[in-house]
Coordinates of C-alpha atoms in Angstrom, one line a residue:
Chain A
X4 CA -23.1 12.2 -39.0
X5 CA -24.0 9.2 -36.8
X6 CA -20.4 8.5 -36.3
X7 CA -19.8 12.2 -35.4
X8 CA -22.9 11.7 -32.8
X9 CA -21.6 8.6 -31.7
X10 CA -18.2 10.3 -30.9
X11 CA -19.4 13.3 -29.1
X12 CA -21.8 11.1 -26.9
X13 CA -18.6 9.1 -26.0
X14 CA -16.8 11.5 -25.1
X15 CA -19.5 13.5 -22.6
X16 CA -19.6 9.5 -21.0
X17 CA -16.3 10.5 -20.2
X18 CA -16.4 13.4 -18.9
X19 CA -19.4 12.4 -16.9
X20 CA -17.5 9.4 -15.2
X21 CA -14.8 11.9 -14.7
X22 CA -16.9 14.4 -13.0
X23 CA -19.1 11.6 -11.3
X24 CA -15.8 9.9 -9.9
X25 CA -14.4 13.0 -8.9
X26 CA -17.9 13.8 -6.9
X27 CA -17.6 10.0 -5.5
X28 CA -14.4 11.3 -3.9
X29 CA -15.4 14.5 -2.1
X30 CA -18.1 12.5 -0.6
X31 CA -16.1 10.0 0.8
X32 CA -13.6 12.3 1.9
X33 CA -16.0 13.9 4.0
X34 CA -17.4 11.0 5.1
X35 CA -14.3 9.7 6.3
X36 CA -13.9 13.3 7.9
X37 CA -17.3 13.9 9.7
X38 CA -16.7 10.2 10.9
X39 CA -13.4 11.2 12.0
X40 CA -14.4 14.4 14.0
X41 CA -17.3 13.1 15.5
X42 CA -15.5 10.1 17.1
X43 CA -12.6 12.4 18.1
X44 CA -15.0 14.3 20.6
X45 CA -16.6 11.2 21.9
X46 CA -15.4 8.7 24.5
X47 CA -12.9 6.6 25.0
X48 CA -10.1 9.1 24.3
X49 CA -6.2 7.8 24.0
X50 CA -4.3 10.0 25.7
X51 CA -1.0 7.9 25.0
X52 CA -1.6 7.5 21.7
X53 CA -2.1 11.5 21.4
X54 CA 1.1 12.0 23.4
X55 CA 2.9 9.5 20.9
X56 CA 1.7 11.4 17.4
X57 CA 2.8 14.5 19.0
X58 CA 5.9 13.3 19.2
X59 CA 6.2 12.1 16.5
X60 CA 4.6 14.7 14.0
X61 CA 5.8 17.8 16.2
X62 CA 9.1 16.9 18.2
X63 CA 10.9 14.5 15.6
X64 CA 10.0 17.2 12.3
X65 CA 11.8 19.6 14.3
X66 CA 15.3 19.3 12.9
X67 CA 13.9 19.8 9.0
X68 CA 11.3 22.2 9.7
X69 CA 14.1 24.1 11.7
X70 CA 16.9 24.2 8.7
X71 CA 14.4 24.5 6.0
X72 CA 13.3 27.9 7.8
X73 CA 17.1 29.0 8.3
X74 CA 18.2 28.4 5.0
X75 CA 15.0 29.9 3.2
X76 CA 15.3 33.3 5.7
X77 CA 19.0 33.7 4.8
X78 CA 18.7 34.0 1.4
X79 CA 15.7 35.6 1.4
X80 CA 17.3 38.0 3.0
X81 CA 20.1 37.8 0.7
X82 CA 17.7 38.4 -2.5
X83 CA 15.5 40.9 -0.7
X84 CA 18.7 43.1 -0.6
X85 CA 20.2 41.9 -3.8
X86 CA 16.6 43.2 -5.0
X87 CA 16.2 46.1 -2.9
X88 CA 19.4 47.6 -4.0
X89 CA 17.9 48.3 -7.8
X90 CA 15.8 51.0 -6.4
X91 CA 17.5 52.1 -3.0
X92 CA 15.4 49.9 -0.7
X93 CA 18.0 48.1 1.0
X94 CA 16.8 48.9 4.1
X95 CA 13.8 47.3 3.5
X96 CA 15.2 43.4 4.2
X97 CA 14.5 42.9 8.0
X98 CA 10.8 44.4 7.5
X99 CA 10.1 42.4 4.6
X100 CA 11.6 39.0 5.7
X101 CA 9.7 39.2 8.7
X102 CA 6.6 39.8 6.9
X103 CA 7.7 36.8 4.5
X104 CA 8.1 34.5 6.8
X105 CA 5.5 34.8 9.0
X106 CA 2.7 35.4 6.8
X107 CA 3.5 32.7 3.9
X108 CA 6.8 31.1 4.0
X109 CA 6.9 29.5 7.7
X110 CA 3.7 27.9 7.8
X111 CA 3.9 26.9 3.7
X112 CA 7.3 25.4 3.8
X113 CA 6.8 24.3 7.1
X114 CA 3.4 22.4 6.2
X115 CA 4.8 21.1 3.4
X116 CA 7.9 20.0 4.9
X117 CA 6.2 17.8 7.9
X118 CA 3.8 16.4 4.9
X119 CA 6.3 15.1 3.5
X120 CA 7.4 13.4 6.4
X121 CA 3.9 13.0 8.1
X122 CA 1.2 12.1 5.9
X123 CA 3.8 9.7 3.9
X124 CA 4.8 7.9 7.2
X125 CA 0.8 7.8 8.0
X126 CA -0.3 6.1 4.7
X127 CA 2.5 3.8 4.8
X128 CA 1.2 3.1 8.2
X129 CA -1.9 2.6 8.1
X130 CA -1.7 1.3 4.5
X131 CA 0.4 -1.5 5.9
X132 CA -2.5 -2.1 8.6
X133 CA -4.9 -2.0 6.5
X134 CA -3.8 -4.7 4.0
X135 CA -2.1 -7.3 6.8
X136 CA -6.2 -6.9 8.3
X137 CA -4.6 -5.4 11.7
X138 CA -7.4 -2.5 10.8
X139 CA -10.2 -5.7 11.2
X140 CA -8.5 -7.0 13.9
X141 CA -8.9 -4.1 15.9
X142 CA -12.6 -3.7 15.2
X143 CA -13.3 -7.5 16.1
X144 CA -11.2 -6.7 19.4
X145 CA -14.1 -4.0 19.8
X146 CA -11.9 -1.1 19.5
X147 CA -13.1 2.0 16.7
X148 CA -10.5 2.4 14.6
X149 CA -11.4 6.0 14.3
X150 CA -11.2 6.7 17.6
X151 CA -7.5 4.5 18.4
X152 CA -5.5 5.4 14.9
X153 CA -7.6 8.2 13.0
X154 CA -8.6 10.8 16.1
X155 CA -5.0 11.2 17.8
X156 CA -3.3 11.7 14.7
X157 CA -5.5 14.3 13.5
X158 CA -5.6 16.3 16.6
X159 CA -2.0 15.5 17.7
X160 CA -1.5 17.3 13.8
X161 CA -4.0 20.1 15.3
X162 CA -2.1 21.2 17.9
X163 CA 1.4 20.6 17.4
X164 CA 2.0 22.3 13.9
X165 CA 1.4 26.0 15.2
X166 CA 3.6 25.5 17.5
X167 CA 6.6 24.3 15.0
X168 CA 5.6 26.7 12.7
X169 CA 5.9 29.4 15.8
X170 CA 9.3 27.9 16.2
X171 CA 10.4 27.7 12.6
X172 CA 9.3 31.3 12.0
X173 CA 11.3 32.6 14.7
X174 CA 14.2 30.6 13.1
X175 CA 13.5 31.8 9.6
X176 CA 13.9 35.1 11.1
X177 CA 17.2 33.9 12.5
X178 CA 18.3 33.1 9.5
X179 CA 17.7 36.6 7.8
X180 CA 19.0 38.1 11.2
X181 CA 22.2 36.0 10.4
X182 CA 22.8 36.8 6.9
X183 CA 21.8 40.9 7.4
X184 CA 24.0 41.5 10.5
X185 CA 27.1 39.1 9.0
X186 CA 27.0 39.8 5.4
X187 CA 25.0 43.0 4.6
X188 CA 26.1 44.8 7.2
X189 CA 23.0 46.0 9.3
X190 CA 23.5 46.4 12.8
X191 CA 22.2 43.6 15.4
X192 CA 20.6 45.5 17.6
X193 CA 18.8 47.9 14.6
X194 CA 17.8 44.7 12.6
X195 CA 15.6 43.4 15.6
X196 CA 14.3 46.5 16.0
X197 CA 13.0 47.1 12.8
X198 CA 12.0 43.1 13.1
X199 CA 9.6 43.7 15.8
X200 CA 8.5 46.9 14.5
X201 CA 7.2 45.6 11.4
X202 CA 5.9 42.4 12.6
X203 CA 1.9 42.7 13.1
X204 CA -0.7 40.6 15.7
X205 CA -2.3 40.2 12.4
X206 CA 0.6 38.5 11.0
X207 CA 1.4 35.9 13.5
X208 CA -2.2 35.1 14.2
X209 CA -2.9 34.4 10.3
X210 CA 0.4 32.1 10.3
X211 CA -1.2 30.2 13.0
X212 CA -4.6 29.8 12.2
X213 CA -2.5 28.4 8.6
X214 CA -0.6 26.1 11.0
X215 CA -3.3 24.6 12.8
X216 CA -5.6 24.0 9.4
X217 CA -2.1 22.9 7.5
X218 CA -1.7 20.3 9.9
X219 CA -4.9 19.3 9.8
X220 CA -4.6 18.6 6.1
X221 CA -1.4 16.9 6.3
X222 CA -2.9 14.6 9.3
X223 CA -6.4 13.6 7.1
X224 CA -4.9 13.3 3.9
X225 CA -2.0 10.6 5.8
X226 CA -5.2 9.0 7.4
X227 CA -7.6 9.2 4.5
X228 CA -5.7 7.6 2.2
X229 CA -3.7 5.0 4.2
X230 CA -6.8 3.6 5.6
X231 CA -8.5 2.9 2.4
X232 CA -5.6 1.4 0.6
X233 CA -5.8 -2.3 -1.2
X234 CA -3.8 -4.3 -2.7
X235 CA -1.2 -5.0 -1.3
X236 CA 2.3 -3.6 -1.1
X237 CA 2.0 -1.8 -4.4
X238 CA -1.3 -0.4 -2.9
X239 CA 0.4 1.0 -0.2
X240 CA 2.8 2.8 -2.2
X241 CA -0.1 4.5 -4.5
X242 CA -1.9 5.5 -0.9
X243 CA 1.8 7.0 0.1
X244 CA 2.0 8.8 -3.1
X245 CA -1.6 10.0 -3.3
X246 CA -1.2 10.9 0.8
X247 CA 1.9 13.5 0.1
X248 CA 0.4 14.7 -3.4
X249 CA -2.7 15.8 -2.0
X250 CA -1.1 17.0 1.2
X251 CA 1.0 19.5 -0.9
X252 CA -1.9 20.9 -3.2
X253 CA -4.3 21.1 -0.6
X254 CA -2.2 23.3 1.8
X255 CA -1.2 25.3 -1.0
X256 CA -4.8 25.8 -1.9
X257 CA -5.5 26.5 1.4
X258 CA -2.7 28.9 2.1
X259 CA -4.0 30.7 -1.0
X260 CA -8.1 30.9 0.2
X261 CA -6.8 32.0 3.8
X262 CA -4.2 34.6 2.0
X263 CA -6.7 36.1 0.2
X264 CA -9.4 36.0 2.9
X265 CA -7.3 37.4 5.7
X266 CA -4.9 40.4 3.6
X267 CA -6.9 40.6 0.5
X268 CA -9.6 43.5 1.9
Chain B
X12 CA -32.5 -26.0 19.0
X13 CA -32.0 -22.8 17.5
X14 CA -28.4 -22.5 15.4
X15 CA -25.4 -20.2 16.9
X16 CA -25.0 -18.7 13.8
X17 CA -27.3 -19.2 10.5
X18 CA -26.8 -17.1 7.3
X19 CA -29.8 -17.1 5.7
X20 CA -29.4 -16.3 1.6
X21 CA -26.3 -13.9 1.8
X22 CA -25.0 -12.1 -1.2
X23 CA -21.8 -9.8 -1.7
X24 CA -20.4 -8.4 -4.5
X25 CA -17.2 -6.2 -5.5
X26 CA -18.1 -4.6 -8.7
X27 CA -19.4 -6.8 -11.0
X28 CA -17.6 -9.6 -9.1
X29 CA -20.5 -11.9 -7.3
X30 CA -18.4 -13.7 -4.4
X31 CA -21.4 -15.1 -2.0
X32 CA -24.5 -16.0 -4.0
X33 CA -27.6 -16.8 -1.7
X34 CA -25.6 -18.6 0.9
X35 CA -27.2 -20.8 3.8
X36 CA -25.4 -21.8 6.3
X37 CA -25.7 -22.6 10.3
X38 CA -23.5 -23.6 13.0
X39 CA -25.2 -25.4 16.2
X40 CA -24.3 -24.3 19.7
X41 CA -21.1 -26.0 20.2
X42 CA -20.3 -27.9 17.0
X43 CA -16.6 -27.2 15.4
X44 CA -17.6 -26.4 11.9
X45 CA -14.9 -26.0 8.9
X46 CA -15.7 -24.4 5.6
X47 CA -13.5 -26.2 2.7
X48 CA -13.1 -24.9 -0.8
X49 CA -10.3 -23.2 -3.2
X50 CA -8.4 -20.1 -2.6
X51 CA -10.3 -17.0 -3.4
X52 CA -13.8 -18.5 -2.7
X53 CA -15.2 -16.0 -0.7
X54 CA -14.5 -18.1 2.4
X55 CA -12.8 -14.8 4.7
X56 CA -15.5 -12.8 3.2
X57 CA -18.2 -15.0 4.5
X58 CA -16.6 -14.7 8.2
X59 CA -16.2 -10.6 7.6
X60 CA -19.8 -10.6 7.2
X61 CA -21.0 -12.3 10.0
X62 CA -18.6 -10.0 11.9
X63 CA -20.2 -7.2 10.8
X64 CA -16.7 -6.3 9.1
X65 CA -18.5 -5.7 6.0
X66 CA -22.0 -5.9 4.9
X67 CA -23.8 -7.9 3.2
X68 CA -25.9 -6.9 -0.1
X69 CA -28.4 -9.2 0.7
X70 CA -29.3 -11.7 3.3
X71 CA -29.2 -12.0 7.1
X72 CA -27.1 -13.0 10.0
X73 CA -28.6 -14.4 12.7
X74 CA -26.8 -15.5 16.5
X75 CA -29.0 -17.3 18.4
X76 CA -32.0 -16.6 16.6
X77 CA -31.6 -12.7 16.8
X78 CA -31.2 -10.7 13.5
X79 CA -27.5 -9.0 14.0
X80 CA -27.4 -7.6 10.1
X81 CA -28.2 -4.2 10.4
X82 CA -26.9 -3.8 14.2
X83 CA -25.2 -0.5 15.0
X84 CA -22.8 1.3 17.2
X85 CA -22.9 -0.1 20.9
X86 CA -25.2 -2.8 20.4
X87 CA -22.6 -3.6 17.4
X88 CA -19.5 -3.5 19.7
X89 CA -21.7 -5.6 22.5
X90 CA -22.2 -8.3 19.8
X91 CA -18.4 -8.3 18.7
X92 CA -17.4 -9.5 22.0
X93 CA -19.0 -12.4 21.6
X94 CA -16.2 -13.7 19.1
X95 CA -12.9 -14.3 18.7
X96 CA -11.2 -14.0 15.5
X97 CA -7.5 -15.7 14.4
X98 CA -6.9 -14.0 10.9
X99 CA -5.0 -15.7 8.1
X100 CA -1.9 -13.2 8.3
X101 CA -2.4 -13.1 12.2
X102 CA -2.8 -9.0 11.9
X103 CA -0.7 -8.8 15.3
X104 CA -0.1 -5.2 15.7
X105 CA 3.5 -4.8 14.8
X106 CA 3.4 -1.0 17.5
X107 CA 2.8 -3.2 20.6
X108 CA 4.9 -6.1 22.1
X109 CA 3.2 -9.7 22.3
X110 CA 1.7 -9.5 25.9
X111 CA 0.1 -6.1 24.9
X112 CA -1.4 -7.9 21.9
X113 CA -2.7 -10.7 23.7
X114 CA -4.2 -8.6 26.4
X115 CA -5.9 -6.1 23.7
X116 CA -9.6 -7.0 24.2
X117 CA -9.5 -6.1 27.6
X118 CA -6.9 -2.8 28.0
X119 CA -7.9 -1.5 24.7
X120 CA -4.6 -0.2 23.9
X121 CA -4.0 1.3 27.2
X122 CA -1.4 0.0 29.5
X123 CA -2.6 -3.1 31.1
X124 CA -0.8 -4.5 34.6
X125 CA 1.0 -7.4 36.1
X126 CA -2.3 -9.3 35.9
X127 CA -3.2 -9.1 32.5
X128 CA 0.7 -10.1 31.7
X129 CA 0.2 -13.3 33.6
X130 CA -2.8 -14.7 32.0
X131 CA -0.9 -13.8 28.6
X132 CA 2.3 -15.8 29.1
X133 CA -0.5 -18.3 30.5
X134 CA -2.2 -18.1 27.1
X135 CA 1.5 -18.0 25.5
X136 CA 2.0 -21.5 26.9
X137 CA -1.1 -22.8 26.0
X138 CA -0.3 -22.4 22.3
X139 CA 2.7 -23.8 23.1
X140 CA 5.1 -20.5 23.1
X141 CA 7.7 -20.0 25.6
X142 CA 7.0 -17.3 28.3
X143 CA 10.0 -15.4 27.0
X144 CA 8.4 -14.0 23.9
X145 CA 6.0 -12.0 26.2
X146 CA 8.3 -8.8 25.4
X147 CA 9.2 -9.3 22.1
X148 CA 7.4 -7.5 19.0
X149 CA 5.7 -9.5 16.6
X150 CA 8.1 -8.4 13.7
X151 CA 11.0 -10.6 15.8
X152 CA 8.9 -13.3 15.9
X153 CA 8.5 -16.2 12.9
X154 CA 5.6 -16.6 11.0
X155 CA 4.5 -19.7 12.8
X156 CA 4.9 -18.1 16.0
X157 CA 3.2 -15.0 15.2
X158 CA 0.0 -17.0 14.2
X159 CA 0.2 -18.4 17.5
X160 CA 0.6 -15.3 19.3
X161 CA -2.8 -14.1 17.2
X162 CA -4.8 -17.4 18.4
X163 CA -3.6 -16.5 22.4
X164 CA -4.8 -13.2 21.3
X165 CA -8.4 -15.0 19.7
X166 CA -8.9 -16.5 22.6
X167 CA -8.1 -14.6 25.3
X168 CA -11.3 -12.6 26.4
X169 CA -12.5 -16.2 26.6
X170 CA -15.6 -15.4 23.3
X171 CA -18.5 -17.8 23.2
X172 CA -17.7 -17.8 19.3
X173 CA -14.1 -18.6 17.7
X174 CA -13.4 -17.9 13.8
X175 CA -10.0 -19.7 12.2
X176 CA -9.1 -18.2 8.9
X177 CA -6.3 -21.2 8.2
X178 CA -5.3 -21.4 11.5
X179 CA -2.4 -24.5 10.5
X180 CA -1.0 -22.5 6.8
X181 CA 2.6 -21.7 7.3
X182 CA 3.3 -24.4 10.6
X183 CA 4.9 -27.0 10.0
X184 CA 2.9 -30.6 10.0
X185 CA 4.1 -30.7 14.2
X186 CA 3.0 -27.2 15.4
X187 CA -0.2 -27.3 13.1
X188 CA -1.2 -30.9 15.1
X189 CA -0.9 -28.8 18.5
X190 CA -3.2 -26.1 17.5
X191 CA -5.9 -28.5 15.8
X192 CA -5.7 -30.0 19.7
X193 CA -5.9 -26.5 20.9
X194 CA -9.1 -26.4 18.7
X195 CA -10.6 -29.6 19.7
X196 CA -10.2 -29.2 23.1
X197 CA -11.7 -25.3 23.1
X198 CA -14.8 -27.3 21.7
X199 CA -14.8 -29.9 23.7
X200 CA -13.8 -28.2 27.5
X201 CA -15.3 -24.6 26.8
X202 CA -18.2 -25.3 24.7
X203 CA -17.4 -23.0 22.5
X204 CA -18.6 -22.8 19.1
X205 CA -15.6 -23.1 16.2
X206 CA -15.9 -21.9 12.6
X207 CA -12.9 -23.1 10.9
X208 CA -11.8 -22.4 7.1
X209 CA -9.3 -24.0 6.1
X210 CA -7.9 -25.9 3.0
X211 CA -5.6 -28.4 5.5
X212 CA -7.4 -31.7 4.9
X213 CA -5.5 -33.0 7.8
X214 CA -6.8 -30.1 10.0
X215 CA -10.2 -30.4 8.8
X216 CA -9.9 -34.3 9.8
X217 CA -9.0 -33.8 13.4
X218 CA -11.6 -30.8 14.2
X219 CA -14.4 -30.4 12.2
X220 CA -17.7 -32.2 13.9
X221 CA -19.1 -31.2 10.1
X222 CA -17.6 -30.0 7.0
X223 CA -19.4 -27.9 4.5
X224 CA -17.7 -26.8 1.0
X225 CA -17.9 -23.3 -0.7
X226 CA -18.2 -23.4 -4.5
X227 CA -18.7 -20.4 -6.5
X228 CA -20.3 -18.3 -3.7
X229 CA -22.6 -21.2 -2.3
X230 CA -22.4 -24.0 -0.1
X231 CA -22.5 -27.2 -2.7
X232 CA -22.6 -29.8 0.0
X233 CA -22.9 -30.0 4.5
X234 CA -22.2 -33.1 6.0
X235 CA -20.7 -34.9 9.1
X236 CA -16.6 -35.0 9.0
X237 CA -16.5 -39.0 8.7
X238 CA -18.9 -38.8 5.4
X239 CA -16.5 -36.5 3.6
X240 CA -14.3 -39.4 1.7
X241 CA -17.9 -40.7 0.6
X242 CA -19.5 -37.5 -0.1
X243 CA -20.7 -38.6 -3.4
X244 CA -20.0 -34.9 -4.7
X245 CA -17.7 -34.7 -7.4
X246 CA -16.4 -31.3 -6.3
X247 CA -16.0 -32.2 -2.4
X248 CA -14.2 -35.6 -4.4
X249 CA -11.7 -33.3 -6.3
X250 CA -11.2 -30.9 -3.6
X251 CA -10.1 -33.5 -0.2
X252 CA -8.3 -35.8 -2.5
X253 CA -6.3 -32.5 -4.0
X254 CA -6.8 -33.7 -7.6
X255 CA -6.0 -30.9 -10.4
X256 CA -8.2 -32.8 -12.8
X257 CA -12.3 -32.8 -12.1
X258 CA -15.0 -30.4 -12.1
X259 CA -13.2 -27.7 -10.3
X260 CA -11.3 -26.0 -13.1
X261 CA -8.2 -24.0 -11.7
X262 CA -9.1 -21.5 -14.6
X263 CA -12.9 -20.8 -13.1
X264 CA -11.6 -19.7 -9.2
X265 CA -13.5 -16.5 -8.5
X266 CA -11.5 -14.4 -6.4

């Protein structure tokens, strides 16, 4: 009986440290975000340093983003009329990739795509600063690391993913466009019709609103965890791991709370 | 006279981990101190937490008398630039070329102009670096140059207070002489106010005015630099003559 207690009791300690840890890390997380945010708004800004992440997380993801929304449109298209064709809906494939790609597969491949790329190369960053103290030295040289590493990434992040998700929806399209008029036989001119017909205000305001919060996940989750990494090299590595992971469920998540908010009523 | 800097009973912990216990210390306007003791004694944390870098559990800071522990925001940032700070690795920023690192304190980040790249090839030749490495990243630069590079950087916003975390590991025994000189004369032409840690014996020989030795999170023994071969301290005894057998066990180093 004591033994059975003993067990039980050992294993709610578990579950508490679990939970408690767990806790421990939403708090900091928002910590580290309120921190974040709050310095972002306040003098000195780095207007450079904003120009430079744009660049980098905007104008350089361009080329993946791009293909991964032409390949995914064309065979959507493909399986939307492979699909349709059971019950006479061929018809249907210009009107429903639009509505695809817009809505959930532009901004979810898209966010995931530039996480990958992003919040990765952000870690390893400021993982690497971290750990080699260049994160101390800037604070002894009186400059807020929030405000010169954490602030321009997050709202470079901010702005520039609605408008490569914008771009990579209107090649995702493309690549439907490509496959219907060259393959499936739909004329050009009738397949853009029924494109802009279909396609809603609705639609392309919800893809951007997903966008601008995906990008905002990718650029805290890079931040968050490259700028409390330790131990060295192999500490960067978890924080580059941990960055990407979380980047991916969270926009996920996030596409799924705004999905359901936005075209569930 | 009141110290430049006196920690009075500091504590920090990680975890369970005690790495200062109740440490005293002070530094007098203009004195070149150097903290001695083993790898992993707490030495860079003891500089971290007078820069307000991280926080003590327990104890205070003061500079010049005023209380500086629990200082925040501007007033924080107002006290930083009153020291300069040479870290063990350097911590160069690897984005931005030499000049621009040197110059940081004063264009935070931003562009900086002809001026500002002057006095850094100035500073460059001080710590004996050609001018030619102005426009070079760090990354192309060795690791004795870099550290160089870091103390031009250290120095140039000209602080009242200077911290060297090993300022002569990785330079060879030539390069290391010319930044203890660099050292000795910031002390002695400036007035500034050095705190050195080191484990360089040699180092510690040619710039400390005093030498005081960490041991388990305290300060075991202070005393002037020409005492410290007759320190009658078994520990100091073991540590400057670099003995492996003595008090010290290798085993008992508390990271």
């Amino acid at each position: 009986m004591q033994t059975l207690l003993k067990d039980l009791l050992s294993v709610l300690i578990r579950i508490g440290s679990v939970v408690l840890a767990g806790l421990g890390a939403v708090g900091r997380l928002a910590q580290f975000t309120g921190r974040a945010v709050g310095r972002a708004v306040l003098p000195p800004y780095y207007p450079a340093r904003l120009v430079e992440q744009m660049l980098i997380i905007g104008y350089f993801s361009l080329p993946v983003v791009g293909l991964t929304a032409l390949f995914t449109g064309a065979a959507l298209a493909q399986q939307i009329f492979v699909g349709g064709s059971r019950f006479n809906a061929e018809s249907t494939v210009p009107a429903v990739t639009v509505i695809a790609i817009v809505r959930e597969l532009g901004p979810v491949l898209g966010g995931l795509m530039v996480a990958g790329r992003v919040s990765s190369a952000m870690a390893a960053e400021l993982g690497t600063m971290r750990v080699t103290e260049q994160i101390d030295a800037l604070t002894t040289l009186r400059t807020d690391p929030y405000q010169y590493l954490i602030a321009p990434r997050l709202l470079a992040a901010l702005i520039v993913m609605p408008l490569l998700v914008l771009v990579s929806n209107v090649i995702g399209v493309f690549g439907g466009y490509l496959i219907g008029t060259e393959r499936l036989g739909f004329n050009a001119a009738n397949y853009l019709s029924i494109t802009s017909q279909y396609l809603e205000g609705d639609d392309v305001t919800s893809s951007m609103v997903k966008a601008a919060v995906f990008g905002f996940i990718i650029a805290l989750m890079g931040c968050y965890n490259g700028f409390h990494s330790s131990g060295g090299a192999a500490g960067v590595g978890r924080a580059t791991t941990n960055a990407v992971v979380s980047a991916f469920i969270l926009i996920l998540l996030a596409n799924l709370i705004i999905t359901v908010l936005v075209f569930g009523s | 006279m009141t110290p430049k800097i006196e920690l009075i009973g500091i504590s920090k912990r990680f975890g369970r981990k005690v790495v200062l216990d109740e440490l005293n210390l002070s530094v007098m306007p203009g004195e070149s101190l150097v903290v001695i003791g083993g790898s992993g004694t707490g030495k860079s944390v003891m500089l971290k937490c007078i820069l307000g870098l991280l926080r003590p559990d327990e104890g205070q800071v003061l500079v010049d008398g005023q209380d500086v522990t629990r200082l925040r925001g501007r007033a924080r940032t107002a006290y930083r630039s009153r020291f300069g700070m040479l870290f063990q690795g350097g911590a160069l920023f690897d984005s931005l070329s030499v000049w621009r690192n040197i110059t940081f304190a004063m264009t935070q980040g931003r562009r900086g102009n002809a001026r500002q790249r002057d006095l850094a090839i100035e500073l460059l030749q001080k710590v004996g670096l050609d001018a030619a490495v102005a426009d070079l990243r760090p990354s192309e630069l060795s690791g004795g140059m870099q550290k160089r590079v870091a103390l031009a950087r250290a120095i140039a916003a000209k602080p009242e207070i200077i911290f060297f975390d090993e300022p002569t590991t990785g330079l060879d025994p030539i390069r290391a002489d010319v930044i203890n000189d660099l050292i000795v004369s910031l002390v002695r032409d400036l007035g500034i106010t050095a705190l050195t840690i080191t484990h360089d014996m040699a180092s510690a020989r040619k710039i400390a005015h005093r030498v005081a030795m960490l041991y388990n999170g305290k300060i075991i023994w202070d005393g002037p630099r020409d005492l410290i071969h007759s320190s009658g301290n078994p520990y100091v005894d073991q540590f400057v003559n670099g003995r492996a057998e003595g008090p010290i066990k290798t085993g008992q180093l508390v990271r």
